[in-house]
Short mmCIF file of C-alpha atoms in Angstrom, two decimals:
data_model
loop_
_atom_site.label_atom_id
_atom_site.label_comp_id
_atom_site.label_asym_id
_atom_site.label_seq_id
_atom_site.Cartn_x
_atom_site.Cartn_y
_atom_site.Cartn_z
CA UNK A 28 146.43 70.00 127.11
CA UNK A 29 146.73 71.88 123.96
CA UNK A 30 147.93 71.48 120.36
CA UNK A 31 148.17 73.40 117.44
CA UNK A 32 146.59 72.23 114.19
CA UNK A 33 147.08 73.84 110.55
CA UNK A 34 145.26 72.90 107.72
CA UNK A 35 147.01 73.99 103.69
CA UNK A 36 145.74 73.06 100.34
CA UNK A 37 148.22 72.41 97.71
CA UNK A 38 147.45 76.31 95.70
CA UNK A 39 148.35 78.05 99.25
CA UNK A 40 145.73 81.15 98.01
CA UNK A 41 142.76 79.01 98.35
CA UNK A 42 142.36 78.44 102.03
CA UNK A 43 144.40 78.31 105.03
CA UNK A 44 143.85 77.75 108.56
CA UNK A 45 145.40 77.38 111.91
CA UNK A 46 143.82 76.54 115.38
CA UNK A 47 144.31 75.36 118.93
CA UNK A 48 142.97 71.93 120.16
CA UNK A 49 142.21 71.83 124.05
CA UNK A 50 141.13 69.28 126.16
CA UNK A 51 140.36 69.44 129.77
CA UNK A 52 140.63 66.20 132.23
CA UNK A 53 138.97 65.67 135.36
CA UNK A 54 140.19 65.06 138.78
CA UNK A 55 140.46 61.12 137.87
CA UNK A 56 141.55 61.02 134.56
CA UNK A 57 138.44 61.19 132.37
CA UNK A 58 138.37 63.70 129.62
CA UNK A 59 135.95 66.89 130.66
CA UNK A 60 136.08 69.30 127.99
CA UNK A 61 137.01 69.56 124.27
CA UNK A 62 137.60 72.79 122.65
CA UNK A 63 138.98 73.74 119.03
CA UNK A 64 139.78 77.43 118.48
CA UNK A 65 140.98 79.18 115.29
CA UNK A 66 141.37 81.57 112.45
CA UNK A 67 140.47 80.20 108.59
CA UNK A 68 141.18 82.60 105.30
CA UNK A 69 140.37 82.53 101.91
CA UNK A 70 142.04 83.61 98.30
CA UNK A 71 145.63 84.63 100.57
CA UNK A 72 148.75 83.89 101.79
CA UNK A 73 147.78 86.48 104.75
CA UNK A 74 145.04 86.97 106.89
CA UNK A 75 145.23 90.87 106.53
CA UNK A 76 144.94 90.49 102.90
CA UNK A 77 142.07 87.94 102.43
CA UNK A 78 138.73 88.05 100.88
CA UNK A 79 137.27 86.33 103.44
CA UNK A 80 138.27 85.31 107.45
CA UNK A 81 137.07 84.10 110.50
CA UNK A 82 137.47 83.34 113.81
CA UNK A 83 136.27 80.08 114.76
CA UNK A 84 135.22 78.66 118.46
CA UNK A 85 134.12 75.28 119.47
CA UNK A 86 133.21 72.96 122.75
CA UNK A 87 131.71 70.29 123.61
CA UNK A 88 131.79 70.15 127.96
CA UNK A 89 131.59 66.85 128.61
CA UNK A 90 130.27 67.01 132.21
CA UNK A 91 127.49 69.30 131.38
CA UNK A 92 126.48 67.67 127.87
CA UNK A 93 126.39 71.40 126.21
CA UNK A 94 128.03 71.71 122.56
CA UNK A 95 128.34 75.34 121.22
CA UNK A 96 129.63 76.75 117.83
CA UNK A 97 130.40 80.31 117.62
CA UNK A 98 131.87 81.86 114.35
CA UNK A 99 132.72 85.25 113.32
CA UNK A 100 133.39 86.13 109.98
CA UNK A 101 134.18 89.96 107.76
CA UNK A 102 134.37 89.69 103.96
CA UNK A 103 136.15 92.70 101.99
CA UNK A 104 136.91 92.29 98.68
CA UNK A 105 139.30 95.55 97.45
CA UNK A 106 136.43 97.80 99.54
CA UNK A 107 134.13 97.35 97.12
CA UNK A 108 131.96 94.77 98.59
CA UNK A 109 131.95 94.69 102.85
CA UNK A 110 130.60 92.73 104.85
CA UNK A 111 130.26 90.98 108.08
CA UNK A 112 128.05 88.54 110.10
CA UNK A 113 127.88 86.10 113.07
CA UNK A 114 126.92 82.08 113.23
CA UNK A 115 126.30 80.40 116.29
CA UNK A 116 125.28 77.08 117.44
CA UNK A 117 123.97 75.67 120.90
CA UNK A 118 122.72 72.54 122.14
CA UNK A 119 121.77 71.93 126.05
CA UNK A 120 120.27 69.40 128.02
CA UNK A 121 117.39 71.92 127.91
CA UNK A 122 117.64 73.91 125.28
CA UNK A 123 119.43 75.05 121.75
CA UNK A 124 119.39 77.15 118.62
CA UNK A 125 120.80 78.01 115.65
CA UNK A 126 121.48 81.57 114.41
CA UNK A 127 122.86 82.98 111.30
CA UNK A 128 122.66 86.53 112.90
CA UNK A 129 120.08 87.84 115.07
CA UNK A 130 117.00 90.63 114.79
CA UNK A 131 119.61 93.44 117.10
CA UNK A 132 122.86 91.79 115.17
CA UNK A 133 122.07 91.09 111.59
CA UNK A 134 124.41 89.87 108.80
CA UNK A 135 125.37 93.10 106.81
CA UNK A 136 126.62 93.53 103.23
CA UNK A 137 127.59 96.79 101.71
CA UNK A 138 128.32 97.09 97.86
CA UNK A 139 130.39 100.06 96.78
CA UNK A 140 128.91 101.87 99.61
CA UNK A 141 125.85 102.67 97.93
CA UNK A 142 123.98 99.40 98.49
CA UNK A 143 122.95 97.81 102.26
CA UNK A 144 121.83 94.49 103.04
CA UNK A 145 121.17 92.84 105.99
CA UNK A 146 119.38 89.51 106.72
CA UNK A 147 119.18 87.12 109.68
CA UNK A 148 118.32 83.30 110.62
CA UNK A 149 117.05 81.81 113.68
CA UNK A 150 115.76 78.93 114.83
CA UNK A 151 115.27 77.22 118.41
CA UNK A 152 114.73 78.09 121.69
CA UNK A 153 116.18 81.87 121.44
CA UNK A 154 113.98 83.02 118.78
CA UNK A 155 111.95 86.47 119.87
CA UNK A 156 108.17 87.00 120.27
CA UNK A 157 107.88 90.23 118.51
CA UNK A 158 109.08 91.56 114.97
CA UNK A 159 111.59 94.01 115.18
CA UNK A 160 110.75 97.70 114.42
CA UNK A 161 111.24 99.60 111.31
CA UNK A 162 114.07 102.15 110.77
CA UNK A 163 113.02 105.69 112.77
CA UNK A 164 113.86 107.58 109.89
CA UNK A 165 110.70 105.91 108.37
CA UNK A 166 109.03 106.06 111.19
CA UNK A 167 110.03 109.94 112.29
CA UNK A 168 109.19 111.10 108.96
CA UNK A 169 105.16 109.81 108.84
CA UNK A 170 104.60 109.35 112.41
CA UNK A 171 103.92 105.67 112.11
CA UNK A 172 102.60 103.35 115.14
CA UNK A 173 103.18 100.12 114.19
CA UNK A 174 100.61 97.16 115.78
CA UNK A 175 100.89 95.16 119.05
CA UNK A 176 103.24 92.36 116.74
CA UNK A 177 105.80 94.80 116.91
CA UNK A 178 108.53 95.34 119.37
CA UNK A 179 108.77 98.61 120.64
CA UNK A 180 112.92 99.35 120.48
CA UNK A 181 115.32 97.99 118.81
CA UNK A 182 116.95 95.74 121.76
CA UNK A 183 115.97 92.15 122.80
CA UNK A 184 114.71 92.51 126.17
CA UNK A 185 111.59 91.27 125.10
CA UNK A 186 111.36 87.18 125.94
CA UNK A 187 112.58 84.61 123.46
CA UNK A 188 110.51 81.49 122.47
CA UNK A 189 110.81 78.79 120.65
CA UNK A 190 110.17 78.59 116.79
CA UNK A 191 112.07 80.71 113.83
CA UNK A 192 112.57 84.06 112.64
CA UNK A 193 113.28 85.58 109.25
CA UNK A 194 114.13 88.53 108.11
CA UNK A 195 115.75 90.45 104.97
CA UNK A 196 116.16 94.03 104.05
CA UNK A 197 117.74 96.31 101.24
CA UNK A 198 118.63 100.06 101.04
CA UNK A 199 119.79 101.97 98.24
CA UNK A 200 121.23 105.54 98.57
CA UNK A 201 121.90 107.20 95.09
CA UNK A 202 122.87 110.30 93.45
CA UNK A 203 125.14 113.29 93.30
CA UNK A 204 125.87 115.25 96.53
CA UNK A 205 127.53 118.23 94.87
CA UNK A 206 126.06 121.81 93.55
CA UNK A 207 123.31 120.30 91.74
CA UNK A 208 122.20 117.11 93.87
CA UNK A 209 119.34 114.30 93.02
CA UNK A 210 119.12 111.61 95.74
CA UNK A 211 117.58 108.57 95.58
CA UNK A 212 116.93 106.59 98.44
CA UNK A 213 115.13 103.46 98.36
CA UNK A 214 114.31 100.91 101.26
CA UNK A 215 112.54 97.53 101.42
CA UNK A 216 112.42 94.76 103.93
CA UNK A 217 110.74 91.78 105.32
CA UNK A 218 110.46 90.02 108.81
CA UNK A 219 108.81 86.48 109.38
CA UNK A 220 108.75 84.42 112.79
CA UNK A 221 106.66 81.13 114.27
CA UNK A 222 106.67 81.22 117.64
CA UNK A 223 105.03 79.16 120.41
CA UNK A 224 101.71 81.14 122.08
CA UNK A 225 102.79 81.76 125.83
CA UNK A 226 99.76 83.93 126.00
CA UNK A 227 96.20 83.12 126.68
CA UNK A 228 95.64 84.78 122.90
CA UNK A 229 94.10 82.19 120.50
CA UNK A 230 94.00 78.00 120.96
CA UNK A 231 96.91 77.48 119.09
CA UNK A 232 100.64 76.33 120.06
CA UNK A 233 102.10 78.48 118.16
CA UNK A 234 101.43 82.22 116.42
CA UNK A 235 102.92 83.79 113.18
CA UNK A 236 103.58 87.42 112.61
CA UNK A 237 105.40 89.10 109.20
CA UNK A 238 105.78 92.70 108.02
CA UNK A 239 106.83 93.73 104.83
CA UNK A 240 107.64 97.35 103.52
CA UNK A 241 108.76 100.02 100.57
CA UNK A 242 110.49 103.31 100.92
CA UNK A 243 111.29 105.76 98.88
CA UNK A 244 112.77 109.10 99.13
CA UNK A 245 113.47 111.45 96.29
CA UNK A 246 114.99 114.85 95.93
CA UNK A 247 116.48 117.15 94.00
CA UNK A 248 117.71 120.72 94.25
CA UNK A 249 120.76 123.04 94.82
CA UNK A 250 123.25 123.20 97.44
CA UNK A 251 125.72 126.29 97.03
CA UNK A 252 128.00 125.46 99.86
CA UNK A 253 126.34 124.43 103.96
CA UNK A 254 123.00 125.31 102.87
CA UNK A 255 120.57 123.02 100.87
CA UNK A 256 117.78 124.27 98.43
CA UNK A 257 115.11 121.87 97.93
CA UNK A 258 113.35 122.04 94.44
CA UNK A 259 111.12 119.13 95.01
CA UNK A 260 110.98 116.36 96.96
CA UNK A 261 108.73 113.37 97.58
CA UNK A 262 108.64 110.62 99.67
CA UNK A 263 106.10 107.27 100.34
CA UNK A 264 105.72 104.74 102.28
CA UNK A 265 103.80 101.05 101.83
CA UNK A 266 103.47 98.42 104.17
CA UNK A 267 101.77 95.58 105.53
CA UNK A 268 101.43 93.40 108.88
CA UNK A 269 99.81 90.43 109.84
CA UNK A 270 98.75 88.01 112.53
CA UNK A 271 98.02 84.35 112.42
CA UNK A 272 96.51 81.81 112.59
CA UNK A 273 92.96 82.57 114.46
CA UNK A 274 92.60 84.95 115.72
CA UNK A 275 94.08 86.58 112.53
CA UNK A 276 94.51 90.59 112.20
CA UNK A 277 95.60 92.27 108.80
CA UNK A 278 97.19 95.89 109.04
CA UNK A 279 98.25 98.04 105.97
CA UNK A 280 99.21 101.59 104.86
CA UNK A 281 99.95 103.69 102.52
CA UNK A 282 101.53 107.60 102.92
CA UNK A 283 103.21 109.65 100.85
CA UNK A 284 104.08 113.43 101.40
CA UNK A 285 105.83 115.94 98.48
CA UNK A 286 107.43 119.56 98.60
CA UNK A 287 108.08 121.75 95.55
CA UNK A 288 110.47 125.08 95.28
CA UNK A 289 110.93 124.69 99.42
CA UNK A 290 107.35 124.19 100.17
CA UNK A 291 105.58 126.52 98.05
CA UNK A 292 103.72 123.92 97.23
CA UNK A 293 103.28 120.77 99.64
CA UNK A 294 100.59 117.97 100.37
CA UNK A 295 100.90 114.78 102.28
CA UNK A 296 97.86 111.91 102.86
CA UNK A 297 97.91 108.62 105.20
CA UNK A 298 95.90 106.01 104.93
CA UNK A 299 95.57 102.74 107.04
CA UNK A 300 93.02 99.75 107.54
CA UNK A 301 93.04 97.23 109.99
CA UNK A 302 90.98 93.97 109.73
CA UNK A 303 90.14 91.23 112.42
CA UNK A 304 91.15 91.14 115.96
CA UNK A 305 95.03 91.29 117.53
CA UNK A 306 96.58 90.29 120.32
CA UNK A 307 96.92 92.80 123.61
CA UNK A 308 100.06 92.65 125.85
CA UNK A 309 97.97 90.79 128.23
CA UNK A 310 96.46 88.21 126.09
CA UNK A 311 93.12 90.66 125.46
CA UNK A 312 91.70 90.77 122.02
CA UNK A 313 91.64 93.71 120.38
CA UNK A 314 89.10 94.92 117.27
CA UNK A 315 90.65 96.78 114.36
CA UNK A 316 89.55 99.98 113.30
CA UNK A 317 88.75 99.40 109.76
CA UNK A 318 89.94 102.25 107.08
CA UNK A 319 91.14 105.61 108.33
CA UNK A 320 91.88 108.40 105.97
CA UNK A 321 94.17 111.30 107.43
CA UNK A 322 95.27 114.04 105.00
CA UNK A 323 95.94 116.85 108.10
CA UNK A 324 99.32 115.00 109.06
CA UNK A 325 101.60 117.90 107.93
CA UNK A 326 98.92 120.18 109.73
CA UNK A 327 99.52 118.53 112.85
CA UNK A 328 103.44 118.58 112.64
CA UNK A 329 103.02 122.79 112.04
CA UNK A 330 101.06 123.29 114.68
CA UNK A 331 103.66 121.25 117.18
CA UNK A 332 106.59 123.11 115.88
CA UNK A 333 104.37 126.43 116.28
CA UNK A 334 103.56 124.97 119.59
CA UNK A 335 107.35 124.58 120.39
CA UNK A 336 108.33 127.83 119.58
CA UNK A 337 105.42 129.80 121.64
CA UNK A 338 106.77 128.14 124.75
CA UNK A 339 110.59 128.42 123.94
CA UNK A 340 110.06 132.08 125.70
CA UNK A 341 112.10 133.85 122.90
CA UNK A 342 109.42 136.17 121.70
CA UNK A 343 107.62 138.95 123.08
CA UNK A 344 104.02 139.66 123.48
CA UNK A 345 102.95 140.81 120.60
CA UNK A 346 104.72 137.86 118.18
CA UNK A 347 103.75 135.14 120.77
CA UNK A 348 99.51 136.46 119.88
CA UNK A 349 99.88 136.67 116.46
CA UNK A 350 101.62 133.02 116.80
CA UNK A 351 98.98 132.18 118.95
CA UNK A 352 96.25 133.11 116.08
CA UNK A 353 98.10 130.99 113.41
CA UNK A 354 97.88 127.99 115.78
CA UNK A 355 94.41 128.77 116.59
CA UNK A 356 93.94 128.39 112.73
CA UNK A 357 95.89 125.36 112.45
CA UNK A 358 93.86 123.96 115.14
CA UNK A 359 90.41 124.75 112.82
CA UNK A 360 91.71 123.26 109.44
CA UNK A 361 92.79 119.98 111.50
CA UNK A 362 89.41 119.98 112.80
CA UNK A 363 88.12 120.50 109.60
CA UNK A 364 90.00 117.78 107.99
CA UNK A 365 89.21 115.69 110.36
CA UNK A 366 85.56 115.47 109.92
CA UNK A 367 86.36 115.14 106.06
CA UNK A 368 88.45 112.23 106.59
CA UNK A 369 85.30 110.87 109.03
CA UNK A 370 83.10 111.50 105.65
CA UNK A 371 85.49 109.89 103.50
CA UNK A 372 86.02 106.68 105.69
CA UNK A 373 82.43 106.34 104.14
CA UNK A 374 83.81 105.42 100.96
CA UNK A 375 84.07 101.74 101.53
CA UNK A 376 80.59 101.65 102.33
CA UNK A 377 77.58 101.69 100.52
CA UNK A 378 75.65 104.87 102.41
CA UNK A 379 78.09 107.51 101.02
CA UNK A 380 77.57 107.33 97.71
CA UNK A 381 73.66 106.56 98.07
CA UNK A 382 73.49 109.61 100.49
CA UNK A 383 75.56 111.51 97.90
CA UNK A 384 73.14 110.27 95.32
CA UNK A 385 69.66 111.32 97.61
CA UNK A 386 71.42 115.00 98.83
CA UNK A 387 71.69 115.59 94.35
CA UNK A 388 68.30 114.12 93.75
CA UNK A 389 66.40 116.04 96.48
CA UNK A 390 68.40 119.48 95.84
CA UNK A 391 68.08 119.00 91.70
CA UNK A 392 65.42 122.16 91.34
CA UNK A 393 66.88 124.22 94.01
CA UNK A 394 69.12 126.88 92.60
CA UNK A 395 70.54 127.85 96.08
CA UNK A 396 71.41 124.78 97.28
CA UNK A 397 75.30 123.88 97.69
CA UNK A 398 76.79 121.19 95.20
CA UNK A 399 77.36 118.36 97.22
CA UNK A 400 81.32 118.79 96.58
CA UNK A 401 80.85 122.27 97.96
CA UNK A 402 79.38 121.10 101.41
CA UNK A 403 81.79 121.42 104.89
CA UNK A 404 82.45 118.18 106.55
CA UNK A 405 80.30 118.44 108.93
CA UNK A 406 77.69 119.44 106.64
CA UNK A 407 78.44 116.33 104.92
CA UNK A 408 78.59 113.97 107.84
CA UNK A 409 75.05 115.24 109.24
CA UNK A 410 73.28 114.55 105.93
CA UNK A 411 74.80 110.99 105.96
CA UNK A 412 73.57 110.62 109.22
CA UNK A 413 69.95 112.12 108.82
CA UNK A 414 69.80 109.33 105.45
CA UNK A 415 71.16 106.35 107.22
CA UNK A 416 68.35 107.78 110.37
CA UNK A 417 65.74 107.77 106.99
CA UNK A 418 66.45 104.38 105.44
CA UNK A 419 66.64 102.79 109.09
CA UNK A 420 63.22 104.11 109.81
CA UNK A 421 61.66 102.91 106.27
CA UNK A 422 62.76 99.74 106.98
CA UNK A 423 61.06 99.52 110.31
CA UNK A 424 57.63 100.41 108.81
CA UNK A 425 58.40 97.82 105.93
CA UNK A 426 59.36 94.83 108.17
CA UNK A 427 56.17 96.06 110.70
CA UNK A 428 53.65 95.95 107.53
CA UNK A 429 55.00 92.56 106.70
CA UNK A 430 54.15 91.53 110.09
#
């Protein structure tokens, strides 16, 4: 059986709607299923010309006890303001949910085509166990491995549980793209969800995670015609993770990277900490690594493009051993850095600047000895070592004399 329904309001531009009532009998008489099905638009006469529309589809099956809501609506006023989204609602003898989007099909907004937002709601049994990752471009451009809270990829095959998720993010593209260009691009976001524990990870029912970050990406420069002439540019990056409640981990970092007149001049530095203890894919705990200071990023990124081109097989012997050399080189000042950023993860301790403090004290009357500022990494490193070796052994001989 079906019917057609219309609904009017007396100024015909505020809504209308019309829809299709079904219902479904069984074999002796009794009324099986209920469905309503639809189209509703706002501030017109005509669908094509509305503000805002949407499909509408309902049921409740009788036989089965399931109800289920799904709703799809796009918003475009004069294409200035777009947008688009998705509700749904579900309830089972088992199960149900409600989502205003999802984490892989979010509500999306776009202002004057300059402006992005997205957001999503869930909450019920379909809610998933991992935040969702950040945008590659973020993630491409300063190599970032995000912790065990994080999915992976950008689909949903990872299970769903039961609790809600939350998440909101912005992104701002600005500036002229002609001859003389200055883009601004900025990006921000934030993802909650409480989930139920179906790991052996912690004693309680159920296990929040969040993320929250800032982009930003600015440039300016030249472009003639195909061809684009960077003058400077600089880009950063800050975000934060967490787990909760025990065992609780805390990850954060903070990265920013800058070019001027096409990389005459260029730097970039990463840093990260990590506090308390996460969760492993099997249910293991794992121990953060504290603060980490990396500064030979770019470094690292030359020498695999070097790398790239050595084994592409379109140079000859003499230009793949002088590549060879400037890799070999690469491969020294990574090193190099590397032990610096080992002396500087000192810097939250208090042996650095003590050791610091003994090296200038013991070297004050010697005219040949090296500033401490002027020592190697590793020269730095093994002094640290050799002090925290001295004050571990004066404290023995203290604590034995007391005995």
């Amino acid at each position: 059986f079906w019917a057609g329904i219309g609904v009017y309001f007396v100024k015909p531009k505020l809504v209308q709607a019309e829809a299709q009532l079904g219902m479904k009998f069984g074999p002796y008489g009794g009324l099986s299923k209920v469905s309503l099905d639809g189209l509703v638009y706002f501030l017109s006469e005509k669908e094509d010309d509305s503000f805002i529309r949407g499909q509408l589809a309902m049921f409740y099956d009788f036989d089965n006890d399931i109800f289920r809501t799904d709703a799809d609506f796009i918003a475009d006023l004069h294409g200035k303001v777009k947008g688009k989204g998705k509700f749904s609602l579900f309830k089972g003898p088992e199960s149900w949910y409600f989502n205003l989007g999802t984490v892989k099909k979010q509500v999306h907004l776009t202002i004057m085509d300059k402006i992005d937002a997205y957001t999503y709601f869930m909450l019920g049994d379909s809610v998933p166990t991992y935040l969702p990752p950040l945008d590659p471009e973020i993630t491409n451009k300063f190599n970032v491995t995000q912790s065990g809270a994080t999915a992976t990829d950008n689909t949903e095959a990872f299970s769903n549980g039961t609790g809600f998720a939350f998440g909101a993010k912005l992104g701002v593209d600005l500036g002229p793209k002609k001859f003389i260009y200055a883009n601004v691009t900025l990006k921000g976001g934030t993802d909650a969800l409480v989930v139920r524990n179906r790991t052996e990870c912690g004693d309680r029912e159920y296990r929040g995670k969040g993320q929250t970050y800032l982009y930003m990406d600015l440039g300016a420069g030249v472009k003639p015609r195909k061809k684009k002439y960077c003058i400077v540019e600089f880009s950063a990056l800050t975000m934060l993770e967490a787990e909760f409640p025990d065992p609780y981990f805390i990850v954060g970092r903070v990265d920013f990277r800058y070019s001027v007149l096409g990389g005459l001049f260029s730097g970039d530095a990463h840093a990260k900490f990590d506090i308390g203890k996460h969760c492993g894919p099997n249910g293991e705990l794992i121990e953060g690594e504290g603060f980490t200071f990396d500064k030979s990023f770019e470094k690292k990124k030359l020498k695999d493009a070097l790398k790239d081109l050595l084994d592409s097989g379109e140079l000859d012997d003499e230009e793949k051993s002088e590549l060879q050399e400037d890799i070999d080189d690469l491969n020294k000042e990574i090193e190099e850095a590397k032990k610096n950023d080992e002396v500087g993860n000192y810097d939250s301790e208090t042996v650095y600047p003590e050791a610091q403090k003994d090296y200038e004290e013991t070297h004050k009357n010697d005219k040949n000895a090296k500033k401490w500022n002027e020592l190697s990494g590793d020269e730095k490193l093994k002094y640290i070592n050799d002090y925290k070796d001295k004050v571990a052994k004066k404290k023995e001989e203290e604590e034995k004399k007391k005995a």
